[in-house]
CSV table of C-alpha atoms in Angstrom, one decimal:
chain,number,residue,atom,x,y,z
A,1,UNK,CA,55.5,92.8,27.8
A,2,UNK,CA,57.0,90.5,25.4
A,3,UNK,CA,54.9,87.2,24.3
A,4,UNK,CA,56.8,83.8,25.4
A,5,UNK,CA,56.6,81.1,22.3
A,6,UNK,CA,56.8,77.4,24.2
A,7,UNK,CA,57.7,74.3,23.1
A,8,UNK,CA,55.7,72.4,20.5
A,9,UNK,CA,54.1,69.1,21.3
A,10,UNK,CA,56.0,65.9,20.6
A,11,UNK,CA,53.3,64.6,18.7
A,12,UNK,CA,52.6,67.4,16.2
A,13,UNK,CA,54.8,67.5,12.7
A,14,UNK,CA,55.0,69.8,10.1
A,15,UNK,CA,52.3,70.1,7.4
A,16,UNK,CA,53.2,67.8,4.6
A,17,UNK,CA,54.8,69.5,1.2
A,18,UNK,CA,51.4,69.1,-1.3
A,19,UNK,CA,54.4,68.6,-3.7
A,20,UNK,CA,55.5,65.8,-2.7
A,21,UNK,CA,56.4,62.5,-4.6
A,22,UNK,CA,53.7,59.8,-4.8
A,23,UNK,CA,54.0,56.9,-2.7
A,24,UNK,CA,55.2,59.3,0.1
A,25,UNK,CA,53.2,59.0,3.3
A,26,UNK,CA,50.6,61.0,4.2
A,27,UNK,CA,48.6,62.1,7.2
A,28,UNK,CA,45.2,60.3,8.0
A,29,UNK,CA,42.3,62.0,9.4
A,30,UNK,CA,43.5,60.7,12.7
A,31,UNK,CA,47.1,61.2,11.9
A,32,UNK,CA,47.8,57.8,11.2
A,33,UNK,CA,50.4,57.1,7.9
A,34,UNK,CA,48.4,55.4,5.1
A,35,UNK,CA,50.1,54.7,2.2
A,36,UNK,CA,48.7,55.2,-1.8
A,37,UNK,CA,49.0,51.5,-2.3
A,38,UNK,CA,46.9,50.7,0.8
A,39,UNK,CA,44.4,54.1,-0.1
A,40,UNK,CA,43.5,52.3,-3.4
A,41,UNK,CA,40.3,50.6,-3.8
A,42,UNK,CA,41.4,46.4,-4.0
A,43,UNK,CA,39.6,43.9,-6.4
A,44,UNK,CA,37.4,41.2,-4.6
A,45,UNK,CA,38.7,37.6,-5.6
A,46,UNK,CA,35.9,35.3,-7.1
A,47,UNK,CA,34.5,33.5,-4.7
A,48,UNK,CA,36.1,29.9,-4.6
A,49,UNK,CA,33.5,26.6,-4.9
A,50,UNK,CA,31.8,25.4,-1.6
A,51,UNK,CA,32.9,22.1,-1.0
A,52,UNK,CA,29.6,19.9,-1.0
A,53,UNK,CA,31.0,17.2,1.1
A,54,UNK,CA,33.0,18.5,3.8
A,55,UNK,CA,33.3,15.1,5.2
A,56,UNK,CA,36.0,14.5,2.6
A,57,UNK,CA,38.6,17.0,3.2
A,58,UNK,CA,38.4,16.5,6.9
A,59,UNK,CA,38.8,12.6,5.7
A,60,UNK,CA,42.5,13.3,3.8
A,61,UNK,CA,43.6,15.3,6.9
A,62,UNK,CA,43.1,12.9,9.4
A,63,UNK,CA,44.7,9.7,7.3
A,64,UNK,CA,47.3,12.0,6.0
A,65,UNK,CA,48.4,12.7,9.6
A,66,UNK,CA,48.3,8.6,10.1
A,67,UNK,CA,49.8,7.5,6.6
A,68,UNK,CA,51.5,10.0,3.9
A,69,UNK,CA,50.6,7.1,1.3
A,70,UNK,CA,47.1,6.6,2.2
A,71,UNK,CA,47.0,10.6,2.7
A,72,UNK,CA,48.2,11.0,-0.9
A,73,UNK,CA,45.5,8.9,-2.5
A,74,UNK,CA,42.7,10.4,-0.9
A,75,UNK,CA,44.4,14.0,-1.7
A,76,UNK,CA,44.6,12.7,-5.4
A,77,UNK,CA,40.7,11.4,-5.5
A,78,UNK,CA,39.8,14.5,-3.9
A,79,UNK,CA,41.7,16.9,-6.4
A,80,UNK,CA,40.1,15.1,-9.2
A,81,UNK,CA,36.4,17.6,-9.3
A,82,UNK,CA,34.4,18.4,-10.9
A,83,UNK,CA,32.5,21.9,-10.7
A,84,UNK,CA,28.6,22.7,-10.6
A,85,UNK,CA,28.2,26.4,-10.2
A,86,UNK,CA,29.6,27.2,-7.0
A,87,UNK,CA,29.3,23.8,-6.0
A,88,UNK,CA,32.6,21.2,-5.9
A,89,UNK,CA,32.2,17.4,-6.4
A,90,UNK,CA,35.0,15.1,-6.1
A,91,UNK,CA,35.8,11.3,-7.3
A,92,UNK,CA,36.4,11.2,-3.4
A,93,UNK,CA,33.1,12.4,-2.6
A,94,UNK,CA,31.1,9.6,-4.7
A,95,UNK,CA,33.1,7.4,-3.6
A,96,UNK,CA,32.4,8.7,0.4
A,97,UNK,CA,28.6,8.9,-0.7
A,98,UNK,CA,28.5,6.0,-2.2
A,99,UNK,CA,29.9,4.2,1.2
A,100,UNK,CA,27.7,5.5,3.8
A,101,UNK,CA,24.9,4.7,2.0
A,102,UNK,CA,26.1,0.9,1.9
A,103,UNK,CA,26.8,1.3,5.8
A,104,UNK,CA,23.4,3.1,6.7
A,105,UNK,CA,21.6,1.0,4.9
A,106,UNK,CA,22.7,-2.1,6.3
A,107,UNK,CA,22.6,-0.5,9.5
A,108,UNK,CA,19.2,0.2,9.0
A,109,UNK,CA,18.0,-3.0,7.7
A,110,UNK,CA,19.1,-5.2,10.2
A,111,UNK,CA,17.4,-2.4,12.8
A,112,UNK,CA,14.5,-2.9,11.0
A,113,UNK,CA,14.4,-6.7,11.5
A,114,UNK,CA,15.6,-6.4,14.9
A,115,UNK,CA,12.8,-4.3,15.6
A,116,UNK,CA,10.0,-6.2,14.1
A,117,UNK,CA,11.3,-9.2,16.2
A,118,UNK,CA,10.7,-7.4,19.3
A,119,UNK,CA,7.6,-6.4,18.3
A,120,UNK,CA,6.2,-9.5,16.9
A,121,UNK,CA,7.3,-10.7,21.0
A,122,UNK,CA,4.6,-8.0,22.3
A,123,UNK,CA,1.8,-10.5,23.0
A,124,UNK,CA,-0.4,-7.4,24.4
A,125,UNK,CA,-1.0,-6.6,20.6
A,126,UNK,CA,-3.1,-7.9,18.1
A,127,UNK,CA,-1.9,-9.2,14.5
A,128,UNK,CA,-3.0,-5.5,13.2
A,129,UNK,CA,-1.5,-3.6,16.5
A,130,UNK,CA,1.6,-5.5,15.3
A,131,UNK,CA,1.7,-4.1,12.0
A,132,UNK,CA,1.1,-0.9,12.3
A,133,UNK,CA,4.1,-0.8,15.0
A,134,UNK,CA,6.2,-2.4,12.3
A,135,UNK,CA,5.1,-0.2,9.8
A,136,UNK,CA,6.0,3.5,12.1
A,137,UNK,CA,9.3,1.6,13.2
A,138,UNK,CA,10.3,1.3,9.9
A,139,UNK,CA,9.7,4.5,9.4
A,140,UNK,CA,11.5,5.9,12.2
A,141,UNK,CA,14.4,4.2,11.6
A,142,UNK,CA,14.6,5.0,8.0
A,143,UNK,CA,14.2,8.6,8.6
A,144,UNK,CA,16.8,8.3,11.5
A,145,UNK,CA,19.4,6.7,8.9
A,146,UNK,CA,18.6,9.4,6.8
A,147,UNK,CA,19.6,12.2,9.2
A,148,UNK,CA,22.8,10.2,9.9
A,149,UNK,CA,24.1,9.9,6.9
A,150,UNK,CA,23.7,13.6,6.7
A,151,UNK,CA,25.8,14.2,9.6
A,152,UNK,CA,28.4,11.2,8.5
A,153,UNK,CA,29.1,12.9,5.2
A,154,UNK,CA,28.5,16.7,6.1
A,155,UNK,CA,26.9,17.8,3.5
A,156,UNK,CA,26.6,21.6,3.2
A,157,UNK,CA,22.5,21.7,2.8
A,158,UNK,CA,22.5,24.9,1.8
A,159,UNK,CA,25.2,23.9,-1.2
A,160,UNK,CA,22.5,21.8,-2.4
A,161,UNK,CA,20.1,24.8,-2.9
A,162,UNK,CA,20.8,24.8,-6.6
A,163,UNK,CA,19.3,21.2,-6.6
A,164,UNK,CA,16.6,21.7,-4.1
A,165,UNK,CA,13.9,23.2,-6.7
A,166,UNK,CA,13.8,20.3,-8.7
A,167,UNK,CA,14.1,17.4,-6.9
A,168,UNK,CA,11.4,19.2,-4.5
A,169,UNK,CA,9.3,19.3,-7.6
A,170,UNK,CA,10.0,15.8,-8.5
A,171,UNK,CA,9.1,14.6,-5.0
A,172,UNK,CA,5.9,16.1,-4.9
A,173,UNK,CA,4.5,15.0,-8.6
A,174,UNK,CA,6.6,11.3,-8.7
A,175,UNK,CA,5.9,10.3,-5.1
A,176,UNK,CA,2.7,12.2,-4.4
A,177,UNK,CA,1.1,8.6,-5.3
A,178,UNK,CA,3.3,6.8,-3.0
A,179,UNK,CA,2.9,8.9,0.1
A,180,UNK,CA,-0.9,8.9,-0.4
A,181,UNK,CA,-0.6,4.7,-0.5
A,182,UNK,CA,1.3,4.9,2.6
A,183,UNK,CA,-0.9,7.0,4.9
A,184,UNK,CA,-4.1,5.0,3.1
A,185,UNK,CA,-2.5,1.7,4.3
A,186,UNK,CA,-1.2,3.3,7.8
A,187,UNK,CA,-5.2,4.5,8.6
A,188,UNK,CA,-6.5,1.3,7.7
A,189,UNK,CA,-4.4,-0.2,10.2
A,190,UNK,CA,-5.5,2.2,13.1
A,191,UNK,CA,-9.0,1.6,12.4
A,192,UNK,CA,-8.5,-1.7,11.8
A,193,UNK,CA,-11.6,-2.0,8.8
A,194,UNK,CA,-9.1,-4.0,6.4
A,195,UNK,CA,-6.3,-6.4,8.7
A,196,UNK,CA,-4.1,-9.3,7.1
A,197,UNK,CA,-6.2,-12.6,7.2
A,198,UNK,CA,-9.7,-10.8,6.4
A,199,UNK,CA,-11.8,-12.3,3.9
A,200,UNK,CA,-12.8,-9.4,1.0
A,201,UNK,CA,-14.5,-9.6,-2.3
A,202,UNK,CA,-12.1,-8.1,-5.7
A,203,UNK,CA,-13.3,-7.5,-9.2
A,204,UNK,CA,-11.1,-7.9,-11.7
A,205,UNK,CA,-10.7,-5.8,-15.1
A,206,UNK,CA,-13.2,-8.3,-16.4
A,207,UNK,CA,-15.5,-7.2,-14.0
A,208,UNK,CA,-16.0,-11.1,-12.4
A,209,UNK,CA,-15.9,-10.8,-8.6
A,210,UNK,CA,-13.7,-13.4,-6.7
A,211,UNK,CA,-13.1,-13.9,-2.8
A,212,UNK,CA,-10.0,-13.5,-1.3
A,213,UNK,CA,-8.0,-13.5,1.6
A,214,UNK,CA,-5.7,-10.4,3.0
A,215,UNK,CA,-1.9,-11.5,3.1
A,216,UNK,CA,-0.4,-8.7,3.9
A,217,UNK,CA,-0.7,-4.6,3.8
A,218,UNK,CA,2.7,-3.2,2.3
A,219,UNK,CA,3.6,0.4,1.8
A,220,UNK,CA,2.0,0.7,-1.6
A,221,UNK,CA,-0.8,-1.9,-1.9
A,222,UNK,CA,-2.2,-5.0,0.2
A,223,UNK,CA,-1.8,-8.1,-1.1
A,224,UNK,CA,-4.9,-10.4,-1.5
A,225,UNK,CA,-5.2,-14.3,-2.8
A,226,UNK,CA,-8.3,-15.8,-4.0
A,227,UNK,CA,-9.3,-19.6,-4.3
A,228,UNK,CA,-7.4,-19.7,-7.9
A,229,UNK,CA,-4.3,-18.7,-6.3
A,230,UNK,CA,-4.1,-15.4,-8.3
A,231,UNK,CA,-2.6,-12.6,-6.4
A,232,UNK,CA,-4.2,-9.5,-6.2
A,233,UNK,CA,-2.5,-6.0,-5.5
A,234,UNK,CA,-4.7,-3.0,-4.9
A,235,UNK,CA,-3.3,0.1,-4.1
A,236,UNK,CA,-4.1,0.8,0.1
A,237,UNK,CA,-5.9,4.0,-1.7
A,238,UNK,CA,-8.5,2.5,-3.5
A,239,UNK,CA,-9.6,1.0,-0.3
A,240,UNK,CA,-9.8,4.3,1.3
A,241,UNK,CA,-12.1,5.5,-1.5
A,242,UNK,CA,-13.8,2.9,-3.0
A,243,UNK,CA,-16.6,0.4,-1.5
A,244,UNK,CA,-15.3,-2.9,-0.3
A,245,UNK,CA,-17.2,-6.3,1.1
A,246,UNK,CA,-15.7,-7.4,4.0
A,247,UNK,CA,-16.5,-10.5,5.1
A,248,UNK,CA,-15.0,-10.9,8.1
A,249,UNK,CA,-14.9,-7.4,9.4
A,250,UNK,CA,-16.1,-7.9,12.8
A,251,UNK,CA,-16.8,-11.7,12.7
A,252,UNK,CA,-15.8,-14.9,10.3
A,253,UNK,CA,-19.3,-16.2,10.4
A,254,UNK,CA,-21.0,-15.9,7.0
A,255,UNK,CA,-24.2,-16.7,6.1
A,256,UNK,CA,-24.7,-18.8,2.8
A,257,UNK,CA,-27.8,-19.0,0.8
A,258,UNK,CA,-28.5,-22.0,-1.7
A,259,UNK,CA,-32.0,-21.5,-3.6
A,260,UNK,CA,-33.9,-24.8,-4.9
A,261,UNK,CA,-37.3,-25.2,-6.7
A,262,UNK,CA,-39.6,-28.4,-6.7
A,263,UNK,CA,-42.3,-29.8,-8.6
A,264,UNK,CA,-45.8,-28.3,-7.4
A,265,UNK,CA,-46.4,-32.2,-6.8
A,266,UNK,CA,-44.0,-32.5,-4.3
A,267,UNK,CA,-44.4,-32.8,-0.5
A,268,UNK,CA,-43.2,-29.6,1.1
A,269,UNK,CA,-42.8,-30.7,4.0
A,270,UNK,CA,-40.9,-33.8,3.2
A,271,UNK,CA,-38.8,-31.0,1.1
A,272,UNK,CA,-38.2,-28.9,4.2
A,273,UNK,CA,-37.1,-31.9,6.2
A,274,UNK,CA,-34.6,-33.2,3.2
A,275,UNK,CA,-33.1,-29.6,2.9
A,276,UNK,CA,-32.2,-29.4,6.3
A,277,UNK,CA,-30.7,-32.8,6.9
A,278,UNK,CA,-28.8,-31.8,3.6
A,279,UNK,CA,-27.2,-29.0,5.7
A,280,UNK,CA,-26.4,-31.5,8.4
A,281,UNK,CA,-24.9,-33.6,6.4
A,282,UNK,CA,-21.9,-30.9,5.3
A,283,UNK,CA,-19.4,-30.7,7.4
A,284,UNK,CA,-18.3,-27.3,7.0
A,285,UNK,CA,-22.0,-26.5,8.1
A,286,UNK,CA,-21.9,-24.6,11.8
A,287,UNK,CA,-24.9,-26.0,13.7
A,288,UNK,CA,-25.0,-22.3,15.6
A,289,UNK,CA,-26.5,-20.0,14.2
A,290,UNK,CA,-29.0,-22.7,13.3
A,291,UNK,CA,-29.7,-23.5,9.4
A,292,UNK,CA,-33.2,-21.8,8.2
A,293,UNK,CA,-35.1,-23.3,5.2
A,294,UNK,CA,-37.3,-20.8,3.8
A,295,UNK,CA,-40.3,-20.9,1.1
A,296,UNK,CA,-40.1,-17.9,-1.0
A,297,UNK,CA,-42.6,-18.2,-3.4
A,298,UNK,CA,-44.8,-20.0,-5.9
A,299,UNK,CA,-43.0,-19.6,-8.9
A,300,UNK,CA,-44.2,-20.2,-12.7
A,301,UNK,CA,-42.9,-23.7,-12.8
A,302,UNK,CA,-41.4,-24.7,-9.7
A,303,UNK,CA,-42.0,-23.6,-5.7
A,304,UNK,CA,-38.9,-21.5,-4.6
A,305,UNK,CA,-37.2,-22.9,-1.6
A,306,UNK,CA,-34.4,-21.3,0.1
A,307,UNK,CA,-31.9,-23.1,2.5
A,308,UNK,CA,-29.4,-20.6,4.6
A,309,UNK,CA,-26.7,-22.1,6.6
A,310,UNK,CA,-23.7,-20.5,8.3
A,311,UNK,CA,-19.9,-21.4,7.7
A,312,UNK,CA,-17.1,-20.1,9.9
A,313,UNK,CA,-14.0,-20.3,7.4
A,314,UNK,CA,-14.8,-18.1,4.2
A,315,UNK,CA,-11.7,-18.1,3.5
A,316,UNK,CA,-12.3,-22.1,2.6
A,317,UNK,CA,-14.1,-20.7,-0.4
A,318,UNK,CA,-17.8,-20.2,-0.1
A,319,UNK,CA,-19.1,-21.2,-3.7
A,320,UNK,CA,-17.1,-24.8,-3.2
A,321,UNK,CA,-19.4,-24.7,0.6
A,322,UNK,CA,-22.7,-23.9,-1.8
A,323,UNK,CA,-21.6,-27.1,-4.5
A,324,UNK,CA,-21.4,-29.5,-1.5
A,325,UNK,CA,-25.0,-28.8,-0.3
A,326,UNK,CA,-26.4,-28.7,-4.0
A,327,UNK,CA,-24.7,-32.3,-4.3
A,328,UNK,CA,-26.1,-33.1,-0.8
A,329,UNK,CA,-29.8,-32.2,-1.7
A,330,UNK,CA,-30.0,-33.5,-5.2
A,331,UNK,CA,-28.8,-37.0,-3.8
A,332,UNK,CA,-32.0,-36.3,-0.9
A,333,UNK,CA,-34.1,-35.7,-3.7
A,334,UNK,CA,-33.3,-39.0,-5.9
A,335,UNK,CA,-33.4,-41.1,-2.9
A,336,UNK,CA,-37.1,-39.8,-1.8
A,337,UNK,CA,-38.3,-39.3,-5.5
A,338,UNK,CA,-38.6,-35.1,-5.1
A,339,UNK,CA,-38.7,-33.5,-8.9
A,340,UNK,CA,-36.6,-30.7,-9.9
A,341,UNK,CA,-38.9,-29.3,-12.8
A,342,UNK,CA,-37.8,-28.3,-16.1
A,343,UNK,CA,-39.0,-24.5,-17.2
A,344,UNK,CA,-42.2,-25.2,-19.0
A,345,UNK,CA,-44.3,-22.9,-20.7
A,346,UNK,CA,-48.3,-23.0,-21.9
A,347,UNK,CA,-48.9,-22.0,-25.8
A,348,UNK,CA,-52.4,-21.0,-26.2
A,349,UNK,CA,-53.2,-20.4,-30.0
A,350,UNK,CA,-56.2,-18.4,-31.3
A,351,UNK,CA,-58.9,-19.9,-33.6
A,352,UNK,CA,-58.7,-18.7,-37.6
A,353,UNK,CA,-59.9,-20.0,-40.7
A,354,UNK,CA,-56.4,-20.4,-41.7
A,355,UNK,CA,-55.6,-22.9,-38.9
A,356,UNK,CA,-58.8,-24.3,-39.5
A,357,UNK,CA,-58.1,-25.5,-42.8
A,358,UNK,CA,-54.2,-26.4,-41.8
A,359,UNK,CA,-55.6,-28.5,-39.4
A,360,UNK,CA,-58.3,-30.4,-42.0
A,361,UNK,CA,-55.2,-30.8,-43.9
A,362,UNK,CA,-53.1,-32.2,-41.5
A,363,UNK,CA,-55.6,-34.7,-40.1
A,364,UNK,CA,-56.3,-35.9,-44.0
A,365,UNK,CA,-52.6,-36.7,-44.2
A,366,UNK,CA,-52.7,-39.0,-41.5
A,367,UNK,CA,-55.8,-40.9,-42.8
């Protein structure tokens, strides 16, 4: 019986000549033709600069398609880079920058005074609710125009790495300050200890205390006038941390001392009666709380008096308040013939031989 040889498959070829010529085409593993150029390994291309605004480009296209001119200058400010690392800034993309901060910012400021109108309408909130509600507005809308202009421009954040270490670093030592002011002055506000129109007491670098009034609580520092007119500005975090007088915390009435002494001759109860007509007599004066005269003490040359009165309006001044009644009383006292003693003092000296004989001397001078 004779073996039969059938027909080869279509898809099966001869076994390739290992002889032959280079850039001939061989067999793949799956009998595919791959030739030697496309077998060799191929060199990766540098990576090209990542565009940092990519706002800009989509910019030329879509005024090139409107205006070849107009196309053509943006293409010519856009081409004109320069290259940091493997980031690309253009003239067009300062320029772009440069505009949308203009527009966001006006955008934002006149949301800003929009928004404090409304507010300031609220009539359900108190001058300090107020504030604090323009203060977190502000915020809001700052932060909001931030994010915006982000998305306006599209800026590649992650292009920005290369930047992001230092100006991270420079946030958090330059404006560590700053951010501390602003969350002092926000948490005064919600516990409402220090509110515009409160009446506090400042030291200067002198070390003289003055009273002043609260004119306002910015971002960094409140602002506070005294009776001179001098301006203070103390930074919202040394109120957080230092000890402060207020003086109309939870109520405007303050209570004003004015000590006087008398002669030991003197009528006290005649004085009494002079010291508090004295407080009648100033208008600034409240009649409630009632004025209190006090004796404190026998002193060495005078008896210590001490009249307390109450005043509504320290922000009037309170030493001015005290001068009126010392005027008041001193005109009492002249018109009912009360003394206001001089310090005195008693010398006793000790017997000697030496003043003895100075005094023999003395009193032979004379005759």
């Amino acid at each position: 019986m004779t073996a039969s040889t059938g027909a080869l498959p279509a898809d099966v070829t001869e076994a390739e000549d290992p002889a032959a010529p280079e850039g001939t085409e061989s067999e793949g593993a799956e009998g595919e033709a791959v030739s030697a150029e496309e077998a060799a390994p191929v060199e990766a291309e540098p990576e090209a600069p990542v565009e940092a605004i990519e706002a800009s480009q989509e910019l030329v296209e879509g005024v090139g398609a409107k205006n070849e001119t107009a196309g053509a200058v943006l293409q010519a400010l856009n081409d004109a880079a320069i290259d940091f690392g493997m980031v690309r800034i253009s003239l067009l993309d300062v320029l772009l920058v440069i505009g949308v901060i203009l527009l966001v910012m006006t955008a934002a400021w006149m949301a800003t005074r929009l928004s404090r109108s409304v507010i300031r309408r609220i009539t359900r909130f108190d001058s300090t609710q107020q504030l604090l509600a323009e203060k977190l507005s502000t915020i809001a809308i700052w932060a909001f125009a931030f994010l915006v202009a982000i998305d306006m421009l599209g800026i590649d954040l992650t292009a920005l790495a290369f930047f992001g270490g230092a100006f991270g670093l420079a946030i958090g030592f330059g404006l560590q300050k700053t951010f501390g002011n602003l969350i002092s002055g926000i948490l005064l506000l919600l516990d409402k200890s220090i509110k515009p129109g409160d009446v506090i007491s400042v030291t200067d670098q002198a070390g003289n205390e003055a009273i002043g009034q609260i004119r306002k609580i910015g971002i960094r520092a409140i602002s506070v006038i005294t009776r001179d007119q001098t301006e203070h500005l103390i930074p919202n975090e040394n109120l957080m941390i230092n000890q402060v007088v207020n003086w109309s915390y939870s109520s405007k009435d303050v209570r004003v001392k004015a000590p006087v002494g008398v002669s030991y001759d003197s009528d006290l109860d005649l004085v009494s009666e002079l010291l508090y007509k004295a407080a009648e007599d100033t208008p600034r004066v409240l009649e409630r709380p009632n004025p209190r005269v006090n004796l404190m003490g026998f002193g060495d040359n005078s008896v210590d008096f001490e009249l307390r009165f109450w005043i509504r309006d320290p922000e009037e001044g309170i030493a001015n308040i005290r001068s009126d009644v010392y005027l008041r009383i001193w005109r009492l006292f002249k018109e009912n013939e009360i003394e206001i003693p001089y310090p005195q003092r008693d010398l006793h000296l000790r017997s000697s031989k030496q003043l003895d004989q100075l005094v023999e001397l003395m009193s032979a001078g004379k005759t």
